[in-house]
mmCIF file with all atom_site columns, C-alpha atoms in Angstrom:
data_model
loop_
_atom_site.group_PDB
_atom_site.id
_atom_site.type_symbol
_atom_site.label_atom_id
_atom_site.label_alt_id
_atom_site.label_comp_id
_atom_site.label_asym_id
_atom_site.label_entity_id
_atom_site.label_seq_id
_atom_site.pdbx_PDB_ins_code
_atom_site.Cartn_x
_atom_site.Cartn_y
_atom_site.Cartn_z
_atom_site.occupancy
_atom_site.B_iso_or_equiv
_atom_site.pdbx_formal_charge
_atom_site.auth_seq_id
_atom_site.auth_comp_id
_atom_site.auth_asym_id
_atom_site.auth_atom_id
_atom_site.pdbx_PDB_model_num
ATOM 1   C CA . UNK B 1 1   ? 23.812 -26.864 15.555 1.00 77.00 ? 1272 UNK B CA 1
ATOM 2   C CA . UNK B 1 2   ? 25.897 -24.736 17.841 1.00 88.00 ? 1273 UNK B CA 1
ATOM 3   C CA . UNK B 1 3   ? 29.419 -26.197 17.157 1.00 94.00 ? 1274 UNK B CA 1
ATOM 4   C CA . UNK B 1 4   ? 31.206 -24.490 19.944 1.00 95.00 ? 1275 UNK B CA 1
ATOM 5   C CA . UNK B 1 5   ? 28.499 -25.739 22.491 1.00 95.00 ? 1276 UNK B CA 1
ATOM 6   C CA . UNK B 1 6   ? 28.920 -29.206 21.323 1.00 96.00 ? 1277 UNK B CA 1
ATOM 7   C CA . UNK B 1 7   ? 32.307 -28.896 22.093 1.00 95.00 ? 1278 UNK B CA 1
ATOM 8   C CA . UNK B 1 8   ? 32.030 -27.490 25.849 1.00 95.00 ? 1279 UNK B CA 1
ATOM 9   C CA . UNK B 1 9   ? 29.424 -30.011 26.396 1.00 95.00 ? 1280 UNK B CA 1
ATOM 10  C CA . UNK B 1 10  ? 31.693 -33.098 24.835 1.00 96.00 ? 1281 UNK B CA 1
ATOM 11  C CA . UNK B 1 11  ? 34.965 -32.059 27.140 1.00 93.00 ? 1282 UNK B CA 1
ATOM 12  C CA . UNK B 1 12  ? 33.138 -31.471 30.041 1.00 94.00 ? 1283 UNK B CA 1
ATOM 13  C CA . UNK B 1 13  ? 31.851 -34.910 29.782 1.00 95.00 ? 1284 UNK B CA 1
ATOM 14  C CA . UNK B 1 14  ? 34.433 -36.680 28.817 1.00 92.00 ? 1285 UNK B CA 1
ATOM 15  C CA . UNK B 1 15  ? 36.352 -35.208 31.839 1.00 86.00 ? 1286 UNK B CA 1
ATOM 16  C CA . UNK B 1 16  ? 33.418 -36.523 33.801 1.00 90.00 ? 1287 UNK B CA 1
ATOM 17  C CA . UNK B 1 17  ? 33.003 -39.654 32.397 1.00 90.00 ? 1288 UNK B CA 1
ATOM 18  C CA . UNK B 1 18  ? 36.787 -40.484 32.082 1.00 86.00 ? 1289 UNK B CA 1
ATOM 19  C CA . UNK B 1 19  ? 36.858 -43.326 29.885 1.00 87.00 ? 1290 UNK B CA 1
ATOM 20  C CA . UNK B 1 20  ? 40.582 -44.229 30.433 1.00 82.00 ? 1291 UNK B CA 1
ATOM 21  C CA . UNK B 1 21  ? 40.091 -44.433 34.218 1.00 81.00 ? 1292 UNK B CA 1
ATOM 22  C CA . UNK B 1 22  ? 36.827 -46.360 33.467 1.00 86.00 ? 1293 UNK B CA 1
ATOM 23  C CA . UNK B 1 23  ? 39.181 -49.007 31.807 1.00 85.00 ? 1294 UNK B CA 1
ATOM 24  C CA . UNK B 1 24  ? 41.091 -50.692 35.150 1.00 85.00 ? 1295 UNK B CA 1
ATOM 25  C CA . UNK B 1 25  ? 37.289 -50.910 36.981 1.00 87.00 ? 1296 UNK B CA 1
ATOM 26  C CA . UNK B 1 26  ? 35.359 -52.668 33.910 1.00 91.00 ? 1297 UNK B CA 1
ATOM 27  C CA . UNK B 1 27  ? 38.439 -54.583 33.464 1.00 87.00 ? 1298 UNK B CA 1
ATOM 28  C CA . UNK B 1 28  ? 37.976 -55.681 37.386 1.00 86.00 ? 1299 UNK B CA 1
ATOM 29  C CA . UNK B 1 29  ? 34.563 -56.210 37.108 1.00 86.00 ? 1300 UNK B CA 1
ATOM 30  C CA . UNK B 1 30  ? 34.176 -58.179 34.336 1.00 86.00 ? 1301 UNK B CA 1
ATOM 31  C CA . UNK B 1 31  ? 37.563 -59.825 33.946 1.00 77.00 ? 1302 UNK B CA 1
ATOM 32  C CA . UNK B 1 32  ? 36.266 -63.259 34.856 1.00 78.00 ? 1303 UNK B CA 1
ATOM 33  C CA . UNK B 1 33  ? 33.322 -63.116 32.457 1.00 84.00 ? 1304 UNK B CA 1
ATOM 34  C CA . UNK B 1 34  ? 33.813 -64.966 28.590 1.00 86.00 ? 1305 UNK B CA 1
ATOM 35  C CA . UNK B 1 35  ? 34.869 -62.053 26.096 1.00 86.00 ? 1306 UNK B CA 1
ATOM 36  C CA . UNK B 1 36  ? 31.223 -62.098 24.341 1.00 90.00 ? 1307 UNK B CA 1
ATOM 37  C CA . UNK B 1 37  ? 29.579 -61.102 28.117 1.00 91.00 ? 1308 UNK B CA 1
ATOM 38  C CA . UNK B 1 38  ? 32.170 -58.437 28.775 1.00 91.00 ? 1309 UNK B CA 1
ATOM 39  C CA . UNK B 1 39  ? 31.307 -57.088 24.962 1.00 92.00 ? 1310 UNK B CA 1
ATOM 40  C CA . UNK B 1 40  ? 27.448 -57.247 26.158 1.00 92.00 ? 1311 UNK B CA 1
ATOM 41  C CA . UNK B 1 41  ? 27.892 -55.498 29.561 1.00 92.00 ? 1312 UNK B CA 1
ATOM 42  C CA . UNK B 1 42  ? 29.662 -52.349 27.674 1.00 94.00 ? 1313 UNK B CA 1
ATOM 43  C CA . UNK B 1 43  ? 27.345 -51.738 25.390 1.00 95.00 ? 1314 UNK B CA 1
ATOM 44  C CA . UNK B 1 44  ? 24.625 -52.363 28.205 1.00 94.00 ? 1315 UNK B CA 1
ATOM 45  C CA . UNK B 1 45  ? 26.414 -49.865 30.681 1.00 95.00 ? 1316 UNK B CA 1
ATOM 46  C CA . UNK B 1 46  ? 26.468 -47.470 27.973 1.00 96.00 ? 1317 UNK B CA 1
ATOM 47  C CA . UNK B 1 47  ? 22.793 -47.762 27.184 1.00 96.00 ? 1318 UNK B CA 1
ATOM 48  C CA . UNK B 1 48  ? 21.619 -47.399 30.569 1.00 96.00 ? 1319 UNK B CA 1
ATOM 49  C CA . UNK B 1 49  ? 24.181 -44.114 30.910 1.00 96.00 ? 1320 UNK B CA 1
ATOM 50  C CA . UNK B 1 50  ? 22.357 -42.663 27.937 1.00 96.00 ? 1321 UNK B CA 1
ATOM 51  C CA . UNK B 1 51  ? 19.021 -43.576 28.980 1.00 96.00 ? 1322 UNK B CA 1
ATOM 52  C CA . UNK B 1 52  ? 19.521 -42.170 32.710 1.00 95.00 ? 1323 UNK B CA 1
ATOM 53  C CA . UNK B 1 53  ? 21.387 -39.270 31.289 1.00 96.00 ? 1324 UNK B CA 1
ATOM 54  C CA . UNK B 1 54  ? 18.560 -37.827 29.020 1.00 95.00 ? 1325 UNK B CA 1
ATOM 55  C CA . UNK B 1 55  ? 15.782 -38.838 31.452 1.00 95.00 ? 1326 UNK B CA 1
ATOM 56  C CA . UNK B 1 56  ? 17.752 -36.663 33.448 1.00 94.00 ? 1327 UNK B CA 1
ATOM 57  C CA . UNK B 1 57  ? 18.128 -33.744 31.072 1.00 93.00 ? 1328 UNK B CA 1
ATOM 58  C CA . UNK B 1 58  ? 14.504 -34.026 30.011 1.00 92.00 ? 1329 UNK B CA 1
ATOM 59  C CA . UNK B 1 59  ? 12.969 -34.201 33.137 1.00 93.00 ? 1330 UNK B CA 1
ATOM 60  C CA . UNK B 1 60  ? 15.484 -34.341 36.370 1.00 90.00 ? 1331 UNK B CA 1
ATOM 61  C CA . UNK B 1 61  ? 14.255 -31.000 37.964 1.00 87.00 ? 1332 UNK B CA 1
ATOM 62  C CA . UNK B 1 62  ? 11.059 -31.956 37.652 1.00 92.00 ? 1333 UNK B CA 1
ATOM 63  C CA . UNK B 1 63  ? 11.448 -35.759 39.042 1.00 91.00 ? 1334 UNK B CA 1
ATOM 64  C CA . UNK B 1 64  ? 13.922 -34.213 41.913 1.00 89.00 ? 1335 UNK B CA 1
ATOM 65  C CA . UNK B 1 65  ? 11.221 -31.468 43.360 1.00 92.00 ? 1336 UNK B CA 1
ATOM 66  C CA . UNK B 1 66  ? 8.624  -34.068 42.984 1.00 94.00 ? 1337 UNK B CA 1
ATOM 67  C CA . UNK B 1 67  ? 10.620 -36.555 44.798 1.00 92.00 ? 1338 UNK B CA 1
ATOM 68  C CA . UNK B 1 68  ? 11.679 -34.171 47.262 1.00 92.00 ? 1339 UNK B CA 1
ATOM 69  C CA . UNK B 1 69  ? 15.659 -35.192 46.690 1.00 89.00 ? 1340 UNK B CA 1
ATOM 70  C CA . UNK B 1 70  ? 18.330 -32.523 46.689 1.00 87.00 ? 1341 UNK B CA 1
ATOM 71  C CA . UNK B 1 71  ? 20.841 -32.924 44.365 1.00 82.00 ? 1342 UNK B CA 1
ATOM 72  C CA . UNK B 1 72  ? 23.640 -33.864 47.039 1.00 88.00 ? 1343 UNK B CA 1
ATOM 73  C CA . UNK B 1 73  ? 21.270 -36.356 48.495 1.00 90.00 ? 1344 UNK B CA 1
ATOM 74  C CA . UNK B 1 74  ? 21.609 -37.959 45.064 1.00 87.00 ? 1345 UNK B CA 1
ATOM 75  C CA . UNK B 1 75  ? 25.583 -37.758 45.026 1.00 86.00 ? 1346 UNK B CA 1
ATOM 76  C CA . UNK B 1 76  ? 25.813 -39.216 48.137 1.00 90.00 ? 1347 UNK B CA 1
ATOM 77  C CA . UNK B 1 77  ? 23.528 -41.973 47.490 1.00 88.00 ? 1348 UNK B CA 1
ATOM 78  C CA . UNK B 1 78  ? 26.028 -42.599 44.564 1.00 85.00 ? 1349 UNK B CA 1
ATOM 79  C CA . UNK B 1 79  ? 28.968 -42.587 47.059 1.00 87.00 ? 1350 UNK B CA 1
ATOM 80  C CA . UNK B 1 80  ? 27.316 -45.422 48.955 1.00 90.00 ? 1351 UNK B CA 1
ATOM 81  C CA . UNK B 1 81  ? 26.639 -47.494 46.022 1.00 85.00 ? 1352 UNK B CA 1
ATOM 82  C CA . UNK B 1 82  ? 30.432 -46.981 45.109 1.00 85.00 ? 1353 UNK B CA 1
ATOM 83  C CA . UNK B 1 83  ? 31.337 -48.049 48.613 1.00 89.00 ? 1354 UNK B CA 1
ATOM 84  C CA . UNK B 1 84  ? 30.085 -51.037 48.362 1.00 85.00 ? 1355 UNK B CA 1
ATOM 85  C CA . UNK B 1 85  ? 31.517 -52.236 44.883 1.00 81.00 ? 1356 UNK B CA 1
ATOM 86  C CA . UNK B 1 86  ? 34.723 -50.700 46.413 1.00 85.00 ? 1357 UNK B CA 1
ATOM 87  C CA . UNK B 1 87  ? 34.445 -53.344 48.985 1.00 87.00 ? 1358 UNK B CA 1
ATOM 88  C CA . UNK B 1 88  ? 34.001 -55.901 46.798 1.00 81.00 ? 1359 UNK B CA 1
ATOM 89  C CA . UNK B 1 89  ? 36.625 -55.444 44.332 1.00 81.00 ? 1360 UNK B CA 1
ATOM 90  C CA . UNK B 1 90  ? 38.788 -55.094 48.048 1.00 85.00 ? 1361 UNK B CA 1
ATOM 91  C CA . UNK B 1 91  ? 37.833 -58.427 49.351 1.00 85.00 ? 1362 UNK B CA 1
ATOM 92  C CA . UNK B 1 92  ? 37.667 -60.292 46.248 1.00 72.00 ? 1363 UNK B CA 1
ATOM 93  C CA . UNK B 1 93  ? 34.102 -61.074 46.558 1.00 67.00 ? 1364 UNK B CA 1
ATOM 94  C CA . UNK B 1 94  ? 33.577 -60.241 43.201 1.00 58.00 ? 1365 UNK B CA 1
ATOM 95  C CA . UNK B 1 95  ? 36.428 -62.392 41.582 1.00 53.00 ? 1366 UNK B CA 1
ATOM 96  C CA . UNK B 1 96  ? 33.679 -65.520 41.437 1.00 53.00 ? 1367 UNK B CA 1
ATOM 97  C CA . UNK B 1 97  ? 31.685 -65.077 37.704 1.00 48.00 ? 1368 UNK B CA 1
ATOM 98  C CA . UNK B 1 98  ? 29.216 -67.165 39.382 1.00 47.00 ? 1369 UNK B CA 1
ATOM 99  C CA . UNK B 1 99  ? 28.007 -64.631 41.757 1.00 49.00 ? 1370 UNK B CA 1
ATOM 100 C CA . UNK B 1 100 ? 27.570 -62.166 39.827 1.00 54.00 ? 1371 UNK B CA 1
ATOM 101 C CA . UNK B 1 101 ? 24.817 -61.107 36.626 1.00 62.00 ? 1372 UNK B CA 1
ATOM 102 C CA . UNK B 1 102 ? 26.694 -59.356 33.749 1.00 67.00 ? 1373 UNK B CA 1
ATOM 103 C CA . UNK B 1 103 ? 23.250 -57.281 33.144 1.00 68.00 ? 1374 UNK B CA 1
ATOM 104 C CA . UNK B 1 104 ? 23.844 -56.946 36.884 1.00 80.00 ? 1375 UNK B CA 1
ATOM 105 C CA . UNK B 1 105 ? 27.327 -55.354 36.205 1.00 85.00 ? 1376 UNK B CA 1
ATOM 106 C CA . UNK B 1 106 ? 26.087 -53.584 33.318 1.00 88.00 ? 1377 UNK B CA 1
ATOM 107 C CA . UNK B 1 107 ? 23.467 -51.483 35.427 1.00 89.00 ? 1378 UNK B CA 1
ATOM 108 C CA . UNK B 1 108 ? 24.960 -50.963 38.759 1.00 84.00 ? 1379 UNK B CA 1
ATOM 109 C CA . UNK B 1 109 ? 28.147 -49.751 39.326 1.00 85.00 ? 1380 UNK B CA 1
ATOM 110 C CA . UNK B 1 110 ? 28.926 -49.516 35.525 1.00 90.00 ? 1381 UNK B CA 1
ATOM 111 C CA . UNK B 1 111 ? 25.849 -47.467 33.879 1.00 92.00 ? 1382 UNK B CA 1
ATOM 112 C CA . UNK B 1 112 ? 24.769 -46.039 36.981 1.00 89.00 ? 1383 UNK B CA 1
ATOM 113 C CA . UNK B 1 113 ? 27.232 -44.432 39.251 1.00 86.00 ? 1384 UNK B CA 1
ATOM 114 C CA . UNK B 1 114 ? 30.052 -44.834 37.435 1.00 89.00 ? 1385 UNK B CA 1
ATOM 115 C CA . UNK B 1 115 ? 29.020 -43.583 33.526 1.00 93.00 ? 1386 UNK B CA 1
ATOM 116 C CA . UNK B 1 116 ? 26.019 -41.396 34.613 1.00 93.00 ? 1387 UNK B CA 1
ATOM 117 C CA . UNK B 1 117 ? 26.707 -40.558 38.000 1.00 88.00 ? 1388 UNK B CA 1
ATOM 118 C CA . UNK B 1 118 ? 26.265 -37.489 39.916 1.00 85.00 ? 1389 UNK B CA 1
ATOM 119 C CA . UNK B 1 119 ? 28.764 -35.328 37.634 1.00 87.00 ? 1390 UNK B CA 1
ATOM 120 C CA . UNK B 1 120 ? 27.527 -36.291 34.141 1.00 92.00 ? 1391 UNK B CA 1
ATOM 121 C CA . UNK B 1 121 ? 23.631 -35.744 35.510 1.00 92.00 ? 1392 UNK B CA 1
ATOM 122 C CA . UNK B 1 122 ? 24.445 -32.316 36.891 1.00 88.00 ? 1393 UNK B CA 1
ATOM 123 C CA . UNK B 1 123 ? 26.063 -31.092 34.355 1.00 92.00 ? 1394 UNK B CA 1
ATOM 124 C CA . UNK B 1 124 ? 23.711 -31.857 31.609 1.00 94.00 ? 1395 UNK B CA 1
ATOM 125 C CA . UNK B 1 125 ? 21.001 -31.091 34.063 1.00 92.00 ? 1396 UNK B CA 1
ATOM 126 C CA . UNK B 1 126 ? 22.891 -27.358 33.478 1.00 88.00 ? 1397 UNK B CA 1
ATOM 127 C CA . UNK B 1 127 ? 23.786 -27.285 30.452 1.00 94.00 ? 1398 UNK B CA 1
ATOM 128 C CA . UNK B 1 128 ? 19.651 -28.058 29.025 1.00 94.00 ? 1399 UNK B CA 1
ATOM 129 C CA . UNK B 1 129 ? 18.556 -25.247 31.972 1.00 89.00 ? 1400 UNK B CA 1
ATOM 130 C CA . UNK B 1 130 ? 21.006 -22.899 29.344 1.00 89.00 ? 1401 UNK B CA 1
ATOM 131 C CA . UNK B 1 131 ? 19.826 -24.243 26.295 1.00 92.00 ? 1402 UNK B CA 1
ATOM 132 C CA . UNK B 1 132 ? 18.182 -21.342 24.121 1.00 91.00 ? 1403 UNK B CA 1
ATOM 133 C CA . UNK B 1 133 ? 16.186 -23.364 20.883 1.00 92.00 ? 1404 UNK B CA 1
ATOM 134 C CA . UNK B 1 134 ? 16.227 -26.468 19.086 1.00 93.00 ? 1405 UNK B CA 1
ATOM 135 C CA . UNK B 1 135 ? 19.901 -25.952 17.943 1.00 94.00 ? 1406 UNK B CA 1
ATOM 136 C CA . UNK B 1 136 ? 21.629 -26.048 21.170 1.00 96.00 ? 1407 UNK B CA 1
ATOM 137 C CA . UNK B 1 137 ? 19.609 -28.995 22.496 1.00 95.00 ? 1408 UNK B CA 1
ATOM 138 C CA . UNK B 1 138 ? 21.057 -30.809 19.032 1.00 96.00 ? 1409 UNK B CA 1
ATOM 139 C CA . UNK B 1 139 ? 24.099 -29.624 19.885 1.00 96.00 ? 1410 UNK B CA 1
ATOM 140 C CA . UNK B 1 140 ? 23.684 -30.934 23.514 1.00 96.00 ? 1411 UNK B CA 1
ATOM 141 C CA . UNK B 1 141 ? 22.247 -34.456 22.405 1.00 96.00 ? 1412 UNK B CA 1
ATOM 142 C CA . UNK B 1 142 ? 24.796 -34.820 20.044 1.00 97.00 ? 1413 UNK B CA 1
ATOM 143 C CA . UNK B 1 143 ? 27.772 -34.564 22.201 1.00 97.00 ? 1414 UNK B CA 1
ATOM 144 C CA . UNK B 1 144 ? 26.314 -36.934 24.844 1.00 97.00 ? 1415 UNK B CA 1
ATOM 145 C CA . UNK B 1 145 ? 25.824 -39.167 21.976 1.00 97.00 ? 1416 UNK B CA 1
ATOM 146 C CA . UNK B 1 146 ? 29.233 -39.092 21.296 1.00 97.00 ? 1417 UNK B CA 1
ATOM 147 C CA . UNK B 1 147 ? 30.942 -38.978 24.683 1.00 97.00 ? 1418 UNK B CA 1
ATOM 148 C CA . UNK B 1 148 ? 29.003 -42.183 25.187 1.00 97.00 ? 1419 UNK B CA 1
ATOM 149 C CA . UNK B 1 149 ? 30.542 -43.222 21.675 1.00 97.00 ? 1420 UNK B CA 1
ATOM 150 C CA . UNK B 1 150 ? 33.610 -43.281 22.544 1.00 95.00 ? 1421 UNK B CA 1
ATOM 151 C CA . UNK B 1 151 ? 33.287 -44.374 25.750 1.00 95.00 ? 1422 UNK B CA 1
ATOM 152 C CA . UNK B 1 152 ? 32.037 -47.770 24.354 1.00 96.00 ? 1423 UNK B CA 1
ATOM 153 C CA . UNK B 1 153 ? 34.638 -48.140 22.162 1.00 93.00 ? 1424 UNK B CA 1
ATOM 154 C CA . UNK B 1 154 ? 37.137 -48.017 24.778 1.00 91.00 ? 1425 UNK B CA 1
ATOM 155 C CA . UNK B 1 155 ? 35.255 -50.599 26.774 1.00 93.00 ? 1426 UNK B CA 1
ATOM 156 C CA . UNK B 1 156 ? 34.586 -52.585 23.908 1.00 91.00 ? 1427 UNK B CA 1
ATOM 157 C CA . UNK B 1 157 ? 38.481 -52.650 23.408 1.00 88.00 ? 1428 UNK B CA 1
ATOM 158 C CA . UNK B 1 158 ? 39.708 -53.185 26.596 1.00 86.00 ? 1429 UNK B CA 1
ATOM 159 C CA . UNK B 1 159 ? 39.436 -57.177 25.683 1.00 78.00 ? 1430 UNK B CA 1
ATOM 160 C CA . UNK B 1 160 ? 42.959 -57.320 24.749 1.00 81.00 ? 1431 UNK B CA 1
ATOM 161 C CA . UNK B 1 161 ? 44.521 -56.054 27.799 1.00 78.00 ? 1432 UNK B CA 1
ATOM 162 C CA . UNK B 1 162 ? 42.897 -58.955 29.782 1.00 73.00 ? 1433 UNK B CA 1
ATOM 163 C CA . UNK B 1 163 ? 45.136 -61.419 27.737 1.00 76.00 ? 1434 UNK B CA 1
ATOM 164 C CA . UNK B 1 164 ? 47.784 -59.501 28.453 1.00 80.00 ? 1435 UNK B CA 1
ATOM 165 C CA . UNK B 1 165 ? 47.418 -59.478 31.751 1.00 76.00 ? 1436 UNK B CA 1
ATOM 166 C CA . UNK B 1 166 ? 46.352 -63.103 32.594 1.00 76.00 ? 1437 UNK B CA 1
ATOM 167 C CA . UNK B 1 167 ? 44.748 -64.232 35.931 1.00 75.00 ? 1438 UNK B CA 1
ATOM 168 C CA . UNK B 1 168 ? 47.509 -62.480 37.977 1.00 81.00 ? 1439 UNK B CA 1
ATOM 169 C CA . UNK B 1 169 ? 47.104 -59.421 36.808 1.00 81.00 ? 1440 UNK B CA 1
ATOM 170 C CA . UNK B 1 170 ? 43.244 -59.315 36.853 1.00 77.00 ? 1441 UNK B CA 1
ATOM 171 C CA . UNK B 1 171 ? 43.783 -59.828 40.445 1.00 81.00 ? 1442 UNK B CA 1
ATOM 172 C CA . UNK B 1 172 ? 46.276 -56.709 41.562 1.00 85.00 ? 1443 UNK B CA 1
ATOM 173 C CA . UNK B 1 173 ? 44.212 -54.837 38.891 1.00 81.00 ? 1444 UNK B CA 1
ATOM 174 C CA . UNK B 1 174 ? 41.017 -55.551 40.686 1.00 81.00 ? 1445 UNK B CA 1
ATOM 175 C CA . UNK B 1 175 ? 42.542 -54.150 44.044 1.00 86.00 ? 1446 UNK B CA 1
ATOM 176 C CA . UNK B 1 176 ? 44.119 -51.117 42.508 1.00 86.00 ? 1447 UNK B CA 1
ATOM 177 C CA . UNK B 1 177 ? 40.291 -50.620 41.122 1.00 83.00 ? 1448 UNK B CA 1
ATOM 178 C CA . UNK B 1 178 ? 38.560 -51.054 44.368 1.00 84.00 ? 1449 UNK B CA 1
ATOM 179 C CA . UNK B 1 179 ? 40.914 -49.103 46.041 1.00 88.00 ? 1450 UNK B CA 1
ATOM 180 C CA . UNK B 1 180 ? 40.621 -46.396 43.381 1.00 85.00 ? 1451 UNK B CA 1
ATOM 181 C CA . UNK B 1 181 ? 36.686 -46.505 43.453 1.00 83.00 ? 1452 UNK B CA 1
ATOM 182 C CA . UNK B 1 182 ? 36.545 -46.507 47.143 1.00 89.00 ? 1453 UNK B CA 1
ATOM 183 C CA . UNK B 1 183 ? 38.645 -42.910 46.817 1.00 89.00 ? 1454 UNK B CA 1
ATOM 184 C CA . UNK B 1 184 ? 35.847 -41.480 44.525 1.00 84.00 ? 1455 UNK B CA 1
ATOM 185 C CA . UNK B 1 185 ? 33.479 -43.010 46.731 1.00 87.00 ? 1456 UNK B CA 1
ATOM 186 C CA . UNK B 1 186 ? 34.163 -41.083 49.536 1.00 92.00 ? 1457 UNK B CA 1
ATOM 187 C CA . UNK B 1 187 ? 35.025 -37.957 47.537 1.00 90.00 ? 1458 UNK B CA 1
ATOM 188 C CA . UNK B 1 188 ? 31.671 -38.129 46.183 1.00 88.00 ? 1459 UNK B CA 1
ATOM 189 C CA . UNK B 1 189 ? 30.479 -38.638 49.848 1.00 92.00 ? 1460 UNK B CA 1
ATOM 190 C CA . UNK B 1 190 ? 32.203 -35.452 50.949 1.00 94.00 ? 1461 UNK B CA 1
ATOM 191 C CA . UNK B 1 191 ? 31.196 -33.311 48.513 1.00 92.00 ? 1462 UNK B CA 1
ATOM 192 C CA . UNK B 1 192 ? 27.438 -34.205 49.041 1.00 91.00 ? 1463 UNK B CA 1
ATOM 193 C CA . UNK B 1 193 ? 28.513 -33.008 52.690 1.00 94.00 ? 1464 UNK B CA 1
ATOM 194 C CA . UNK B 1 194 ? 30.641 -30.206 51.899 1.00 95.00 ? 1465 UNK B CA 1
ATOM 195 C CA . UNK B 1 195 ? 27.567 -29.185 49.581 1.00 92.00 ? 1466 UNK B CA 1
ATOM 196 C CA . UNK B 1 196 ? 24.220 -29.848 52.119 1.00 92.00 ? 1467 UNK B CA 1
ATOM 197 C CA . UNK B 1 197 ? 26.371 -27.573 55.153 1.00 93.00 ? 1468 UNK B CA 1
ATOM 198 C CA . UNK B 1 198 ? 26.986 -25.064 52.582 1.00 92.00 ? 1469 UNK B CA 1
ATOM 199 C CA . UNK B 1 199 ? 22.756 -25.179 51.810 1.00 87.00 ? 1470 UNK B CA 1
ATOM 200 C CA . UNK B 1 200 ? 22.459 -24.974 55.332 1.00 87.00 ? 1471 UNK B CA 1
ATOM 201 C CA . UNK B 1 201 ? 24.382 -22.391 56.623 1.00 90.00 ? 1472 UNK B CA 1
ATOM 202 C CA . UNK B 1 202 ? 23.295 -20.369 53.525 1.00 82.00 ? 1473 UNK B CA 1
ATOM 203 C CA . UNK B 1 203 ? 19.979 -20.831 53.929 1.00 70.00 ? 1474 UNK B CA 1
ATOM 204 C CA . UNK B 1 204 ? 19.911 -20.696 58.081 1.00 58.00 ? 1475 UNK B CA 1
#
């Protein structure tokens, strides 16, 4: 296994991923849930990352051309999706556990945008197109295995901060969150822009 490939592969994923600013928005979304359903969304957000991600690495050029999707068609459809979470964690429409699934939470915004969105599928997209033999497609597997390691163990752990911060602080938190997943929203939004005028005007 190509050691120094694993490791460009793990930090550029982690970076990505971002598991400490993942914290505040699982914390939002599943702060009214019982500790045992917020334990069973992580691990089900991080099982739906991994299975999207290698889908993805395995066949994502493939599905895309046969599809007929551009890759910042995809990142803004990802935008949208975070839009509207954004807008719930804004209005407080999500603060009532009885409206809301945790395998529902789980798969969308948690395992899809938010842990294999746009930036993690790219990138591994790339990084398999540059993959020369078995060993650096180890190498590649492995590290998304562990970026999605340790990205469950810092949801898994985030329990104790909810006793910490009680009821109250849920509440703030889950407006700082919405607020902060509303600004990747749109910067995913623009990007997808930025990067369909630039395929444009390159192409045209």
């Amino acid at each position: 296994m190509d050691v120094k490939l694993f490791g460009e592969v793990f930090v550029t994923l982690l970076v990505i991923v971002d598991p400490p600013g993942m914290m505040p928005i699982f914390l939002a979304l599943t702060g009214p849930l019982s500790a045992r359903d917020r334990n069973r969304a992580a691990w089900q957000a991080v099982a739906l990352a991994l299975g999207v991600i290698v889908i993805f690495a395995v066949a994502g050029p493939t599905l895309l051309d046969y599809l007929h999707v551009d890759l910042p068609a995809l990142q803004a459809a990802g935008g949208l999706l975070l839009v509207l979470v954004a807008l719930e964690l804004l209005t407080g429409k999500s603060d009532d556990p009885s409206q809301q699934a945790t395998s529902n939470i789980a798969l969308v915004p948690l395992g899809t945008p938010l842990l294999a969105g746009p930036g993690a599928i790219v990138a591994t997209m790339l990084f398999m197109q540059q993959a020369d033999g078995a060993a650096d497609v180890t190498a590649i597997a492995a590290a998304i295995l562990a970026v999605l390691l340790a990205v469950w163990v810092v949801l898994r752990f985030s329990g104790g901060i909810v006793k910490v911060l009680r009821p109250g602080g849920i509440e703030v938190l889950t407006r700082i969150a919405g607020l902060l997943l509303a600004a990747i929203a749109v910067q995913l939004i623009a990007d997808a822009v930025a990067a369909f005028v630039h395929q444009y005007t390159a192409g045209g």
